[in-house]
Amino acid sequence: MILLWIALLPLFGVLVPLLCSQRSRLFTTWATAAAPAIALGLTLSQAGTVLQHQTLRYTLSWLPSLQLDYALRLDGLALLFVCLVLGIGLLVILYASYYLSEQDSMPRFYACFMLFMAAMLGVVMANNLILLWISWEITSISSFLLISYWWQKSEARKGARMALTVTAAGGLALLAGLLLIGHMVGSYSLDVVLQHGDLIRNHPLYTLTLCLILLGAFTKSAQFPFHFWLPHAMSAPTPVSAYLHSATMVKAGIFLLVRLYPVLAGTDQWYSIVSLAGMCTLLLGAYFALFQHDLKGLLAYSTLSHLGLIVLLLSIGSPASTVAALFHIINHAIFKASLFMAAGIIDHETGSRDMRRLNGLWKYMPYTATLAMVAALSMAGVPLLNGFLSKEMFFAETLNQSILGSLSWLVPVLATLAGVFSVAYSLRFIHDVFFNGEPIGLSKTPHEPPRYMKLPVEILVGLCLLVGIFPEFMVQPILDAASAAVLQDQVPSYSLAIWHGFNFPLLMSLVAMAGGVLVYTQRRHLFRFQHQFEAVDAKREFERLIQLSVRRANVFSRWLENDSLQRYLLLMLLALLVLLGSSLRELHPLSGGRSLLPLDPVTLCAGLVLILSAIATVVVNRQRMLSLLFLSVTGLMVSLLFARFAAPDLALTQLVVEVVSIILLMLALFFLPYKTPRNAAAPRNLLRDSAIALVLGALVGSLCFALLSRPFDSISSFFMAKSKTDGGGNNVVNVILVDFRGFDTLGEITVLGIAALGIFRLLEHLRLFKPSADGEGRLWARQRDSVILNVIAQGILPLALLVSVYIFLRGHNNPGGGFIAGLITSVGIILQYIAHGVSWLKPRMRLNYALMIASGVTIACLTGLGSLWWDRPFLTSWFDHFHLPLIGDVELASAMAFDLGVYLTVVGATLMMLANLGKLTTAHRPQYEEMQ
Amino acid sequence: MSVAWPLFHAHLPILPILLPLLAGLLMLFPPLSKALTAQRLLGLASILLQGLLAVLLLLQTADGQLRLYALGQWPAPFGIMLMVDQLGALMLLLTAVLALGALLYACAGSDVQGSFFHPLFQLQLLGINGAFLTGDLFNLFVFFEVLLMASYSLLMHGENRQRTRAALHYVILNLVGSSIFLIALGTLYGTLGTLNMADMAVQVKHLDPTLVPLVKAGALMLLIVFALKAAMLPLHFWLARTYAEASPAVAALFCIMTKVGIYAILRVYSLIFGDQAGPLADLAAVWLWPLALLTLIIGAISALTSSSLRKLNANLIIVSVGTLLAVVALNDRQATAAALVYLIHSTLITAGVFLLAAMIAEQRGRSADHLVAGRPMAQPLLLGVGFVVAALALIGMPPFSGFIGKLMMLQATAGLEGKVWLWPCLLLSSLIILVAMSRAGTTLFWRINGEHRSTSKSGVLQLAGVSVLLLAAPLITFFAADLSQLTSQISEQLYQPQRYIDQVFPMGEKQLDAAAEQLTSSPAAGATP
């Protein structure tokens, strides 16, 4: 339970600064520090147990199906890192309260900072690989927010984005790697995973897994070749750099290597990849650190170099080298954090970080200078300071390895070389900044910082000294415990003594120091040499890479998505062609063997007309009105064919639909150009399009033939049998529509209604002008009224209504029904519009079409709901026969009411579309009415 | 009450269809047809009730049994049957939550940009709910038409030339899609002789081998229709422009539409053409797998090129569709369970981002949501937090919803042989989305030009709408265990189609044939009331 508090307290701490936004800065600082301070106290209270080489665990079930538990562990390694994270975190909180200026938002800084701290604790305390990954990713996110703290600066934005991209990419690789480990072991629990080192190392997926995890670790710890993001993350406020880029985030990658050391290390792949990356980073960082003019830049490259050193130590793979690595982790965190803070103080008090301008600060801030010099000497590896001890151990380990086979002698040589540069850049830090003449062009006169801004540095530098002088007392216990956790209790005997006698490592140290002094004094030559090369700005390169990929992607997308409807339709039809073709290819034979009907001349003629009119529609497609006429012929032929094959209902419907839709199209075409403009690409595409059309036609035709020539057995026999007895109607088609599948009909009339509403909406925004002439320049007739048409139309309306009623009433038993009746009524009314015009009709016929549609659908719906009253499912039909005097036997059916709904909807929808399209150029055109 | 309760329970499956229909109709009658506030309240009430109904259905189906509802009391396979299982109920709930967010946002004022917005919104929900409930393939077609027709009208909401142009592509492509749907239905009815999905599954099992190619043709044509709806390559082109141009609330609601396509694929190809379908078993997966992966990649590439946040988000929908379909194509229970979690997440979050983008656009004035420098926003912190949450969720970074689904999918596919491409595609697309999202975020929020800070703050209703949707990001993480348990149950049921068939035909399949035979031999025999 205490573990849970340690992990969660900083997380709750995120809220503290946000709640303090109205309070004073000092209050905010102390309030924010409370949570980590308590957490640190709790950790120390557990330290006694952990230092006895015991592991504390706490597990809370979270997502069992993912095997993701909120599982924490506190072993020696975790304890070490928890102390670093919380301890240095507390110092940085104190430091930051003096560093941040009045304009900077303190709550935002502290909130992000605490989030990062909580995530970091999650990484080091996780006992579940997935939980570790989750925390890992949150460190990436919160570090993005911290690096971009000064978001107004372009470099901060870019640096933050680069850091995020690189570390998050690594995070994805890490996820894959961890999932693979889970797949191999069958569990994500670290307890289990750590027991299965052999299984993992001998698994065929080991190499892949290792590479993925190393990708994650290397990107996070900025190892070569992913080192480039770290120097650019220096655009962050210095407290952030002191925390993230010395003690914590960059150490997360190293932590991961150490954590998984028992299961991943010890193979050839491990040796070669890890040592190569570590060695490159070590040298590269040390070399380039010397040439940085920015104080923080120097420290950033130096951090790279030290991280490389630790990684190299881990790659050697001997127990002693692992101890040395752990030791250097502690030391580096201590001296680098203090150096960053010192650099921050200098920046804060002088307004510059450029070492070409900062000179001779000793005179102005002797106290700070002393602190910084001690820390820098520790970084250089000078005796009696902590840096010396671990560096000595490192040198010793480089002598006891064989990672490069017969070339292994190179390792100590290169290590010494790195040592040389490390001494040189430390000297530069000391000499250039604090001595070397007078400051040049500073904006303010340097002076010592406030008392408590120095306090964190003092503590850290004190630790440097204490560890350097009394190593056994200061770090031996925790180092033992941590090593035990990593090496699984096979801790080698090692000595933390300062004096080991005259030996090779000492010699290497001496060479490094002498060389370092030499290099520093002769640095002009080196600077000149380095000056020949163009400096590569990783940030710019990175931005360019991103820009380039965006451009490439743009070209690709433009090529693929050219916004051409024709292309999208083409692709769709091609897809249809491929899928249909691939399945019909397997069909042998095409015909199912049913005997074909004899061909009679009338049908043949109708068929021919059908085909020819379809072809003609396409051929004259540029002359729209003509094309439409041919289309209507096609429609007519289809309705005749329906009649020929004994489907009178369909024939009737098709006929009326044909009339209405042709009127609709003519209305629409009136506003469009008379001819379709000639398309430049048309001839080129003609061949392609006709080929596709023909092949598709052939395929669908074959499909139809294959289907129709096979014996057909379906549920339709049920409808035949039950239509009269259970549905109460002789007309099976109508009974299907209003009863068996009345639900479909309800849906379809809704569709019709929505279509009408939609067309109204489209038209209400449309401003069209009436063309004065047709396509060939003939003026439209001025005279609006035709007397003959007026008279006929007026006479036809009652007739049409009468026919509608007749068709409607007979529908249940004979061809007809609400749908057809509705269309007939509509045609009758449309005729009035055509004959008299809108203005004449408007006062004479007050029909609210939207209301009509709504009433229609509502009636149909209520009919269905009625059956719920009798506890029958929706739309259960009812019918009965009554004997009325005089009239005789009368059938009443709920289906009639339903059909009435259909009728009303059809009339309303048809008229809403046609009439509003017709009204478009009149004063009564559809307009949006503001609602209250 | 005691009498009404069982009655209510028995009719529960039809209510999510009737409720939006009646609400929509009511809004067309006076006095509501002229009363904006009343329409808004009725719309919101209808959606809340739909959510309640969905929860009730979810509870009712928790026993793993289907709830059947025979419309007109006609027995299956002759009448139309509604069929609710946990998957359907879950999709209903998702729709209701999504609709609530979208409608709240619209009520802030964008609903007055055209007539009939509220009725059409309800009718749109009618179509979507119906598609999730029906157990009949032709009825599915009808509901597809309802939702398409309503979507055509809603797309043109708000006067905008670009919008109309983008809508035109959508309308025409979908009209062709509807025709293909009809041809497919004709083919399937012509071979299987039925349209009830459970009955189709029975018929497919005992299919005459000579008919196999024809049924396959029908099934693959259906796939085209569903893939068009879901926006799978090469039928995805309409999506990005249409969604990016649509009015924000409409675009948010449309986030469920691609999922309707995915739902249909999941339903039809597990129930009718699932493992038990003999020579037709799993016929969709062969096509789905490569095309879905390509969709995923192309969606990610397009996301990188997007010039505005809305466009970027629309492309992320394509990525999510690719991801989902690729996982569905694996035909694996665990993977499907993971995909369903991801489906819920991606629907809600992408919808939330459409609304968020509109708010950002409003506050940034002329620069709108284009990825260029603009004036400072009025509420940078509020919108910024929303953006970060949404972006992390969409990238799939912890601690928000995206990583749960992604992690589950990766884990479920770890052991599958021969499907190695999913991992790199999924991880790389995450990286590309990260690059695109971080570029978009830093540009929109941090690249400031000289103009004065905007003063147009977003309204409470707008914020409420966005919050309803984006709250999913933390909530899904928090309730991940329960959710994943639910989706595991669902995918367990999905891959046992025989259980569905047995429930629809409790007396056995043979009895069905016998009944049909009896009918044909003596037409008058079945004359029982």
Coordinates of N, CA and C in Angstrom, one line a residue, chain A residues 90 149 172 174 184 189 278 309 337 371 390 393 424 430 468 523 530 556 598 728 740 773 838 879:
Chain A
L90 N 12.9 17.3 -6.1 CA 12.6 18.2 -5.1 C 13.5 19.4 -5.2
Y149 N 7.9 24.6 -23.2 CA 7.3 25.5 -22.2 C 7.2 26.9 -22.7
L172 N 7.0 3.3 -29.7 CA 6.2 2.3 -30.4 C 7.0 1.0 -30.6
L174 N 9.3 0.0 -28.7 CA 9.4 -0.7 -27.4 C 8.2 -1.5 -27.1
M184 N 6.2 -14.4 -25.8 CA 7.1 -15.6 -25.5 C 6.9 -16.2 -24.1
S189 N 4.2 -9.8 -16.4 CA 4.7 -9.5 -15.0 C 6.2 -9.6 -15.0
G278 N 27.0 2.5 -27.7 CA 27.6 3.1 -26.6 C 28.9 3.8 -26.9
L309 N 28.8 6.2 -22.1 CA 29.7 5.4 -21.2 C 29.0 4.4 -20.5
A337 N 23.2 17.3 -12.8 CA 22.1 18.2 -12.3 C 22.7 19.5 -11.8
L371 N 31.2 26.3 -6.7 CA 30.3 25.2 -6.8 C 30.4 24.5 -8.2
S390 N 33.8 6.3 -10.5 CA 33.1 5.5 -11.4 C 33.9 5.4 -12.8
M393 N 36.5 2.9 -12.4 CA 35.9 1.6 -12.6 C 35.7 1.3 -14.1
A424 N 39.0 18.0 -21.4 CA 39.1 19.2 -22.1 C 37.9 20.0 -22.0
I430 N 35.2 25.5 -17.1 CA 35.7 26.2 -16.0 C 36.4 27.5 -16.4
G468 N 32.5 11.1 -3.2 CA 33.9 11.0 -3.7 C 34.9 10.6 -2.6
R523 N 43.4 24.2 -28.2 CA 42.1 24.0 -28.8 C 41.9 24.8 -30.1
Q530 N 37.8 21.9 -37.1 CA 36.4 21.6 -37.0 C 35.6 22.6 -37.8
F556 N 1.7 12.0 -53.8 CA 1.1 10.7 -53.9 C -0.4 10.9 -53.8
P598 N -40.9 -19.9 -75.3 CA -40.8 -19.6 -76.7 C -40.9 -18.1 -77.0
G728 N -55.8 -11.1 -45.8 CA -57.1 -10.5 -46.1 C -57.1 -9.9 -47.5
F740 N -47.2 -8.3 -45.1 CA -46.1 -9.2 -44.8 C -44.8 -8.4 -44.6
A773 N -34.2 31.5 -73.6 CA -34.2 30.7 -74.8 C -33.8 29.3 -74.7
V838 N -48.0 28.8 -61.0 CA -48.0 28.7 -59.6 C -48.9 29.8 -59.0
F879 N -58.2 -7.8 -40.1 CA -59.2 -7.5 -41.1 C -60.4 -8.4 -40.7

